[in-house]
Amino acid sequence: MCHIYPQKAVFHIDVNNAYLSWSAVELLKNGAKTDLRKIPSIIGGDPKKRHGVVLAKSTPAKQYGIQTGETVSSAKKKCSMLRVVQPDRILYQHSSNKLIEVLSCFSSEITRFSIDECFMEYKNKEFDSILEAAHYIRQTIYHELGFTVNIGISTNRLLAKMASNFQKPDRVHTLFEWEMEQKMWPLPINELFMVGRASREKLKQKGFFTIGDIARSSPVLLERILKKHGVTLNNYANGKETAHFLSHDTVKGISHSTTLPFDTNDFEYIRKVLMELSEKIARRLKQKELYFGLVSIEVKTEDFKKRSIQKRLQIPTNDTALIYQTALELFEQLNIKKNIRHLGIRIGNLEHPYQQVCFCNEI
Ligand SMILES: [Mg+2]
């Protein structure tokens, strides 16, 4: 059967290796002679701090076996001339806004999905086909902003997102329903949107290896393995965008608090309470397979006065050790002299790992 591309479609625009590209473009703009993307380089936290990890890496760095998530010091051991650049959240937000600005010339219906990804409803009027339009948009972004993107095209957001994840960088891919069997079903299950590590392991144990296996299985069987999430995955594997799609950002925060059995200012005791609260939060965070970008604490003193303080993390993480560490740091900053009556910790700015650019290994 011969299929013709529609004139109206959903585009998913995804910046290739966003943090590294954006830092590279900025350095070039400021007169740098070398392009980070062309030398062994990484975007990584401060190596002096314990949590200095590789957030993004260039293709040449990848050739040294450097991996996202490993410590900066371990990456440096693999390549002595490795260039380490610290992440710059303000620059990334600015670059993200620039992308939206350029896209606004092509459509008024744009939804941001994460700092480096967005959806765009596109109606073709000027080009021979939507494919041609997408290539034009991809090139315009590169010429105006200096970084490359992948564009996925389909009839719904789910399939458009799946499509932009095909071969990278600087590509346009379509994934219409009639192309699913050939383009999407042979892929391993972890490539399906919303298949996290936990779901992947459970599915593998039951003999599911490709997205096609999930698509062809019955929703009832999948429900038995993964509860409601199994049914959702069956829909996704068949290209159906359910009402839940993109709704995972409805979890805004996770918090736990406790009233102490007696008012106290014993630091060792308070430390233990903070640790217990952090562990409870960590457990819930892991269940939800989310990342957090904010930690706050609330303290009520013996006179019932409330004080709270928060810290925004440089980059969202799923490193649960940081919950306790940050909570403790915040508590010390408050420098409370009175006895404590009630303690609470909250983590916020929750994101799904699929919204995370820092763990995208591909360029
Ligand atoms: Mg990206």
CSV table of C-alpha atoms and ligand atoms in Angstrom, one decimal:
chain,number,residue,atom,x,y,z
A,1,MET,CA,0.0,0.0,0.0
A,2,CYS,CA,1.2,3.5,-0.8
A,3,HIS,CA,1.0,5.9,2.1
A,4,ILE,CA,1.1,9.7,1.7
A,5,TYR,CA,2.4,11.9,4.5
A,6,PRO,CA,-0.4,14.1,6.0
A,7,GLN,CA,-0.1,17.9,5.8
A,8,LYS,CA,-0.7,18.2,9.6
A,9,ALA,CA,1.5,16.4,12.1
A,10,VAL,CA,3.1,16.5,15.5
A,11,PHE,CA,6.9,17.2,15.6
A,12,HIS,CA,9.1,16.2,18.5
A,13,ILE,CA,12.2,18.3,18.6
A,14,ASP,CA,15.1,17.0,20.7
A,15,VAL,CA,18.5,18.8,21.0
A,16,ASN,CA,21.4,16.4,20.4
A,17,ASN,CA,23.6,16.1,23.4
A,18,ALA,CA,22.1,19.3,24.8
A,19,TYR,CA,24.4,20.3,27.7
A,20,LEU,CA,27.6,19.6,25.8
A,21,SER,CA,26.4,21.3,22.6
A,22,TRP,CA,25.1,24.4,24.4
A,23,SER,CA,28.3,24.8,26.3
A,24,ALA,CA,30.3,24.3,23.1
A,25,VAL,CA,28.3,26.9,21.2
A,26,GLU,CA,28.7,29.4,24.1
A,27,LEU,CA,32.5,28.9,24.3
A,28,LEU,CA,32.8,29.4,20.5
A,29,LYS,CA,30.8,32.5,20.7
A,30,ASN,CA,33.2,33.8,23.3
A,31,GLY,CA,36.1,33.3,21.1
A,32,ALA,CA,37.2,29.7,22.0
A,33,LYS,CA,39.4,28.1,19.2
A,34,THR,CA,38.3,24.6,19.8
A,35,ASP,CA,34.8,23.1,19.6
A,36,LEU,CA,34.1,20.9,22.7
A,37,ARG,CA,32.1,18.6,20.4
A,38,LYS,CA,35.3,17.8,18.4
A,39,ILE,CA,37.7,17.0,21.3
A,40,PRO,CA,37.5,14.6,24.2
A,41,SER,CA,35.4,16.7,26.6
A,42,ILE,CA,32.7,16.3,29.3
A,43,ILE,CA,30.2,18.4,31.2
A,44,GLY,CA,30.7,17.4,34.8
A,45,GLY,CA,30.4,18.6,38.3
A,46,ASP,CA,33.3,19.9,40.4
A,47,PRO,CA,35.8,17.0,40.8
A,48,LYS,CA,36.7,18.3,44.3
A,49,LYS,CA,33.2,17.5,45.4
A,50,ARG,CA,32.2,13.9,46.0
A,51,HIS,CA,29.3,14.2,43.6
A,52,GLY,CA,31.3,15.3,40.6
A,53,VAL,CA,29.9,13.0,37.8
A,54,VAL,CA,29.9,13.1,34.1
A,55,LEU,CA,26.7,14.6,32.9
A,56,ALA,CA,27.4,14.6,29.2
A,57,LYS,CA,30.3,13.6,26.9
A,58,SER,CA,31.5,14.4,23.4
A,59,THR,CA,31.9,11.7,20.8
A,60,PRO,CA,35.7,11.7,21.1
A,61,ALA,CA,35.4,11.3,24.9
A,62,LYS,CA,33.1,8.3,24.3
A,63,GLN,CA,35.8,6.7,22.3
A,64,TYR,CA,37.9,6.6,25.5
A,65,GLY,CA,35.2,4.6,27.2
A,66,ILE,CA,34.0,7.5,29.3
A,67,GLN,CA,30.4,7.0,30.4
A,68,THR,CA,27.6,9.3,31.6
A,69,GLY,CA,27.2,8.9,35.4
A,70,GLU,CA,30.8,7.9,36.2
A,71,THR,CA,32.9,10.2,38.4
A,72,VAL,CA,34.9,13.0,36.8
A,73,SER,CA,38.1,11.7,38.4
A,74,SER,CA,37.6,8.2,36.9
A,75,ALA,CA,36.9,9.8,33.4
A,76,LYS,CA,40.1,11.8,33.7
A,77,LYS,CA,42.0,8.6,34.3
A,78,LYS,CA,40.7,7.2,31.0
A,79,CYS,CA,41.9,10.3,29.1
A,80,SER,CA,44.5,12.6,30.5
A,81,MET,CA,43.8,15.5,28.1
A,82,LEU,CA,40.1,15.4,28.8
A,83,ARG,CA,38.5,18.9,28.9
A,84,VAL,CA,36.1,19.3,31.8
A,85,VAL,CA,33.5,22.0,31.6
A,86,GLN,CA,31.1,22.7,34.5
A,87,PRO,CA,27.4,22.7,33.8
A,88,ASP,CA,25.7,26.1,33.5
A,89,ARG,CA,22.0,26.0,34.3
A,90,ILE,CA,21.4,29.6,33.3
A,91,LEU,CA,23.0,29.1,29.9
A,92,TYR,CA,21.0,25.9,29.3
A,93,GLN,CA,17.7,27.6,30.2
A,94,HIS,CA,18.6,30.5,27.9
A,95,SER,CA,19.5,28.1,25.0
A,96,SER,CA,16.3,26.3,25.6
A,97,ASN,CA,14.3,29.5,25.3
A,98,LYS,CA,16.2,30.4,22.1
A,99,LEU,CA,15.1,27.1,20.6
A,100,ILE,CA,11.5,27.8,21.4
A,101,GLU,CA,11.8,31.3,19.9
A,102,VAL,CA,13.1,29.9,16.6
A,103,LEU,CA,10.3,27.3,16.5
A,104,SER,CA,7.7,29.9,17.2
A,105,CYS,CA,8.2,31.2,13.6
A,106,PHE,CA,6.8,27.9,12.4
A,107,SER,CA,3.9,27.2,14.8
A,108,SER,CA,2.1,28.8,17.7
A,109,GLU,CA,1.4,25.4,19.3
A,110,ILE,CA,4.5,24.4,21.1
A,111,THR,CA,4.7,22.4,24.3
A,112,ARG,CA,7.9,22.2,26.2
A,113,PHE,CA,8.6,18.7,27.5
A,114,SER,CA,12.0,19.2,29.2
A,115,ILE,CA,14.8,21.7,28.9
A,116,ASP,CA,15.9,20.2,25.6
A,117,GLU,CA,12.7,18.7,24.1
A,118,CYS,CA,9.4,20.0,22.9
A,119,PHE,CA,6.4,19.1,20.9
A,120,MET,CA,5.1,21.2,18.1
A,121,GLU,CA,1.8,21.0,16.1
A,122,TYR,CA,2.7,21.7,12.5
A,123,LYS,CA,0.5,22.5,9.6
A,124,ASN,CA,2.3,22.5,6.3
A,125,LYS,CA,1.4,25.3,3.9
A,126,GLU,CA,4.7,26.3,2.3
A,127,PHE,CA,6.6,23.1,1.6
A,128,ASP,CA,6.1,20.1,-0.8
A,129,SER,CA,5.8,17.8,2.2
A,130,ILE,CA,6.0,17.9,6.0
A,131,LEU,CA,9.3,16.0,5.7
A,132,GLU,CA,10.7,18.8,3.7
A,133,ALA,CA,9.4,21.3,6.3
A,134,ALA,CA,11.1,19.4,9.1
A,135,HIS,CA,14.4,19.4,7.3
A,136,TYR,CA,14.1,23.1,6.8
A,137,ILE,CA,13.4,23.7,10.5
A,138,ARG,CA,16.3,21.4,11.5
A,139,GLN,CA,18.7,23.5,9.3
A,140,THR,CA,17.3,26.8,10.4
A,141,ILE,CA,17.9,25.9,14.1
A,142,TYR,CA,21.5,24.9,13.2
A,143,HIS,CA,22.2,28.1,11.2
A,144,GLU,CA,20.7,30.4,13.7
A,145,LEU,CA,21.7,28.8,17.0
A,146,GLY,CA,24.7,26.5,16.1
A,147,PHE,CA,23.5,23.2,17.6
A,148,THR,CA,21.8,20.2,16.0
A,149,VAL,CA,18.4,18.6,16.7
A,150,ASN,CA,16.6,15.5,15.9
A,151,ILE,CA,13.0,15.8,14.7
A,152,GLY,CA,10.5,13.0,15.0
A,153,ILE,CA,7.2,13.3,13.0
A,154,SER,CA,3.9,11.5,13.6
A,155,THR,CA,0.2,11.8,14.2
A,156,ASN,CA,0.6,11.9,18.0
A,157,ARG,CA,3.2,13.0,20.6
A,158,LEU,CA,4.1,9.5,21.7
A,159,LEU,CA,5.1,8.3,18.3
A,160,ALA,CA,6.8,11.6,17.4
A,161,LYS,CA,8.9,11.2,20.5
A,162,MET,CA,9.8,7.6,19.7
A,163,ALA,CA,10.8,8.8,16.2
A,164,SER,CA,13.2,11.5,17.3
A,165,ASN,CA,15.1,8.9,19.3
A,166,PHE,CA,16.0,6.9,16.2
A,167,GLN,CA,19.4,7.5,14.7
A,168,LYS,CA,21.2,10.6,15.9
A,169,PRO,CA,22.4,13.4,15.4
A,170,ASP,CA,20.9,15.9,13.1
A,171,ARG,CA,18.2,13.7,11.6
A,172,VAL,CA,14.5,13.8,10.7
A,173,HIS,CA,12.5,10.6,11.2
A,174,THR,CA,8.9,9.7,10.6
A,175,LEU,CA,7.0,7.1,12.6
A,176,PHE,CA,3.4,6.8,11.3
A,177,GLU,CA,1.2,3.9,12.3
A,178,TRP,CA,1.9,2.0,9.1
A,179,GLU,CA,5.6,2.2,9.9
A,180,MET,CA,5.5,0.9,13.5
A,181,GLU,CA,6.0,-2.7,12.7
A,182,GLN,CA,9.1,-2.1,10.7
A,183,LYS,CA,10.7,0.8,12.6
A,184,MET,CA,9.6,0.4,16.2
A,185,TRP,CA,8.7,-3.1,17.0
A,186,PRO,CA,12.2,-4.6,16.4
A,187,LEU,CA,13.7,-2.3,19.1
A,188,PRO,CA,14.6,-3.5,22.6
A,189,ILE,CA,11.9,-2.9,25.2
A,190,ASN,CA,13.9,-0.3,27.1
A,191,GLU,CA,13.6,2.0,24.0
A,192,LEU,CA,9.9,2.2,24.6
A,193,PHE,CA,8.8,5.4,26.4
A,194,MET,CA,8.2,4.8,30.1
A,195,VAL,CA,10.0,1.5,30.4
A,196,GLY,CA,12.3,2.1,33.3
A,197,ARG,CA,14.9,-0.3,34.7
A,198,ALA,CA,12.5,-2.0,37.0
A,199,SER,CA,9.9,-2.6,34.3
A,200,ARG,CA,12.5,-3.8,31.9
A,201,GLU,CA,13.8,-6.4,34.3
A,202,LYS,CA,10.3,-7.8,35.1
A,203,LEU,CA,9.4,-7.9,31.4
A,204,LYS,CA,12.7,-9.6,30.4
A,205,GLN,CA,12.1,-12.3,33.1
A,206,LYS,CA,8.7,-13.0,31.4
A,207,GLY,CA,10.3,-13.3,27.9
A,208,PHE,CA,9.6,-9.8,26.5
A,209,PHE,CA,12.6,-8.5,24.6
A,210,THR,CA,11.3,-6.2,21.8
A,211,ILE,CA,8.7,-3.5,21.7
A,212,GLY,CA,6.9,-5.8,19.3
A,213,ASP,CA,6.6,-8.5,22.1
A,214,ILE,CA,4.8,-5.9,24.2
A,215,ALA,CA,2.6,-4.7,21.3
A,216,ARG,CA,1.5,-8.3,20.4
A,217,SER,CA,0.9,-9.4,24.0
A,218,SER,CA,-2.4,-9.1,25.7
A,219,PRO,CA,-3.1,-6.2,28.0
A,220,VAL,CA,-4.4,-8.7,30.6
A,221,LEU,CA,-1.1,-10.6,30.7
A,222,LEU,CA,0.9,-7.3,30.9
A,223,GLU,CA,-1.4,-6.1,33.7
A,224,ARG,CA,-0.5,-9.2,35.7
A,225,ILE,CA,3.2,-8.4,35.3
A,226,LEU,CA,3.2,-4.6,35.8
A,227,LYS,CA,-0.3,-3.7,37.1
A,228,LYS,CA,-1.8,-0.7,35.4
A,229,HIS,CA,1.5,0.3,33.9
A,230,GLY,CA,1.5,-2.9,31.8
A,231,VAL,CA,-1.7,-1.8,30.1
A,232,THR,CA,-0.2,1.6,29.4
A,233,LEU,CA,2.9,0.0,27.9
A,234,ASN,CA,0.7,-2.2,25.6
A,235,ASN,CA,-1.0,1.0,24.4
A,236,TYR,CA,2.3,2.8,23.8
A,237,ALA,CA,3.8,-0.2,22.0
A,238,ASN,CA,0.8,0.0,19.6
A,239,GLY,CA,1.3,3.7,19.1
A,240,LYS,CA,-1.7,4.7,21.2
A,241,GLU,CA,-1.2,7.8,23.3
A,242,THR,CA,-3.3,7.4,26.4
A,243,ALA,CA,-4.7,10.2,28.6
A,244,HIS,CA,-1.8,9.5,31.0
A,245,PHE,CA,0.8,10.5,28.4
A,246,LEU,CA,2.9,13.3,29.7
A,247,SER,CA,0.9,13.3,32.9
A,248,HIS,CA,3.8,12.0,35.1
A,249,ASP,CA,4.7,15.6,35.9
A,250,THR,CA,1.7,15.8,38.1
A,251,VAL,CA,3.7,14.4,41.0
A,252,LYS,CA,5.1,17.7,42.2
A,253,GLY,CA,7.0,16.7,45.3
A,254,ILE,CA,7.5,14.0,47.9
A,255,SER,CA,7.6,14.9,51.6
A,256,HIS,CA,7.8,13.4,55.0
A,257,SER,CA,7.7,15.0,58.4
A,258,THR,CA,7.5,14.0,62.0
A,259,THR,CA,6.8,15.5,65.4
A,260,LEU,CA,9.7,14.5,67.8
A,261,PRO,CA,8.7,12.6,70.9
A,262,PHE,CA,10.2,15.4,73.0
A,263,ASP,CA,11.5,18.8,72.1
A,264,THR,CA,15.3,18.7,71.7
A,265,ASN,CA,18.3,20.4,70.4
A,266,ASP,CA,20.5,17.3,70.5
A,267,PHE,CA,22.2,17.4,67.1
A,268,GLU,CA,23.0,13.7,67.0
A,269,TYR,CA,19.3,12.9,67.5
A,270,ILE,CA,18.2,15.4,64.9
A,271,ARG,CA,20.7,14.0,62.5
A,272,LYS,CA,19.1,10.5,62.9
A,273,VAL,CA,15.6,11.9,62.4
A,274,LEU,CA,16.7,13.7,59.2
A,275,MET,CA,18.3,10.4,58.0
A,276,GLU,CA,15.1,8.4,58.6
A,277,LEU,CA,13.0,11.0,56.8
A,278,SER,CA,15.4,11.0,53.9
A,279,GLU,CA,15.3,7.3,53.6
A,280,LYS,CA,11.5,7.3,53.5
A,281,ILE,CA,11.5,9.9,50.7
A,282,ALA,CA,14.3,8.0,48.9
A,283,ARG,CA,12.1,4.8,48.9
A,284,ARG,CA,9.2,6.6,47.4
A,285,LEU,CA,11.3,8.3,44.8
A,286,LYS,CA,12.8,5.0,43.7
A,287,GLN,CA,9.3,3.5,43.4
A,288,LYS,CA,8.3,6.3,41.1
A,289,GLU,CA,11.6,6.2,39.2
A,290,LEU,CA,11.9,10.0,39.3
A,291,TYR,CA,14.7,12.6,39.5
A,292,PHE,CA,14.6,15.5,41.9
A,293,GLY,CA,16.0,19.0,41.6
A,294,LEU,CA,15.1,20.7,44.9
A,295,VAL,CA,15.4,19.8,48.6
A,296,SER,CA,13.7,21.8,51.3
A,297,ILE,CA,13.3,21.4,55.1
A,298,GLU,CA,10.8,22.7,57.5
A,299,VAL,CA,11.5,23.0,61.2
A,300,LYS,CA,9.1,23.9,64.0
A,301,THR,CA,10.6,25.0,67.3
A,302,GLU,CA,9.3,24.6,70.8
A,303,ASP,CA,7.6,28.0,70.5
A,304,PHE,CA,5.6,26.7,67.5
A,305,LYS,CA,7.5,29.0,65.1
A,306,LYS,CA,8.1,27.6,61.7
A,307,ARG,CA,11.2,28.0,59.6
A,308,SER,CA,12.0,26.6,56.2
A,309,ILE,CA,14.8,26.8,53.7
A,310,GLN,CA,15.4,25.2,50.4
A,311,LYS,CA,18.2,24.4,47.9
A,312,ARG,CA,18.0,24.0,44.2
A,313,LEU,CA,20.4,21.4,42.9
A,314,GLN,CA,22.6,22.3,40.0
A,315,ILE,CA,21.3,19.4,37.9
A,316,PRO,CA,18.3,17.1,38.8
A,317,THR,CA,19.5,13.7,40.1
A,318,ASN,CA,18.2,10.4,41.4
A,319,ASP,CA,21.1,10.2,43.8
A,320,THR,CA,19.2,9.6,47.0
A,321,ALA,CA,22.3,10.2,49.2
A,322,LEU,CA,21.9,13.9,48.3
A,323,ILE,CA,18.5,14.1,50.0
A,324,TYR,CA,20.0,13.5,53.5
A,325,GLN,CA,23.2,15.4,52.7
A,326,THR,CA,21.4,18.5,51.5
A,327,ALA,CA,18.8,18.4,54.3
A,328,LEU,CA,21.6,18.3,56.9
A,329,GLU,CA,23.4,21.2,55.2
A,330,LEU,CA,20.2,23.2,55.2
A,331,PHE,CA,19.5,22.4,58.9
A,332,GLU,CA,23.0,23.6,59.8
A,333,GLN,CA,22.4,26.8,57.8
A,334,LEU,CA,19.3,27.6,59.8
A,335,ASN,CA,21.5,27.6,62.9
A,336,ILE,CA,18.6,27.1,65.3
A,337,LYS,CA,19.4,27.6,69.0
A,338,LYS,CA,15.9,26.6,70.4
A,339,ASN,CA,14.6,23.1,70.9
A,340,ILE,CA,13.1,21.4,67.9
A,341,ARG,CA,9.6,20.1,68.0
A,342,HIS,CA,8.8,19.1,64.4
A,343,LEU,CA,11.0,18.3,61.4
A,344,GLY,CA,10.1,17.8,57.7
A,345,ILE,CA,11.9,17.2,54.4
A,346,ARG,CA,10.5,17.7,51.0
A,347,ILE,CA,12.0,17.1,47.5
A,348,GLY,CA,10.6,18.9,44.5
A,349,ASN,CA,11.1,19.8,40.9
A,350,LEU,CA,10.5,16.1,40.1
A,351,GLU,CA,11.2,14.9,36.6
A,352,HIS,CA,10.9,11.6,34.8
A,353,PRO,CA,14.3,10.3,33.6
A,354,TYR,CA,12.9,10.6,30.1
A,355,GLN,CA,12.9,14.3,30.6
A,356,GLN,CA,16.5,14.2,31.5
A,357,VAL,CA,19.1,15.4,29.1
A,358,CYS,CA,22.1,14.5,31.2
A,359,PHE,CA,21.5,10.8,30.9
A,360,CYS,CA,21.1,10.7,27.2
A,361,ASN,CA,24.2,9.0,26.0
A,362,GLU,CA,23.7,9.5,22.4
A,363,ILE,CA,24.5,12.6,20.5
B,1,MG,MG,18.3,15.6,23.9
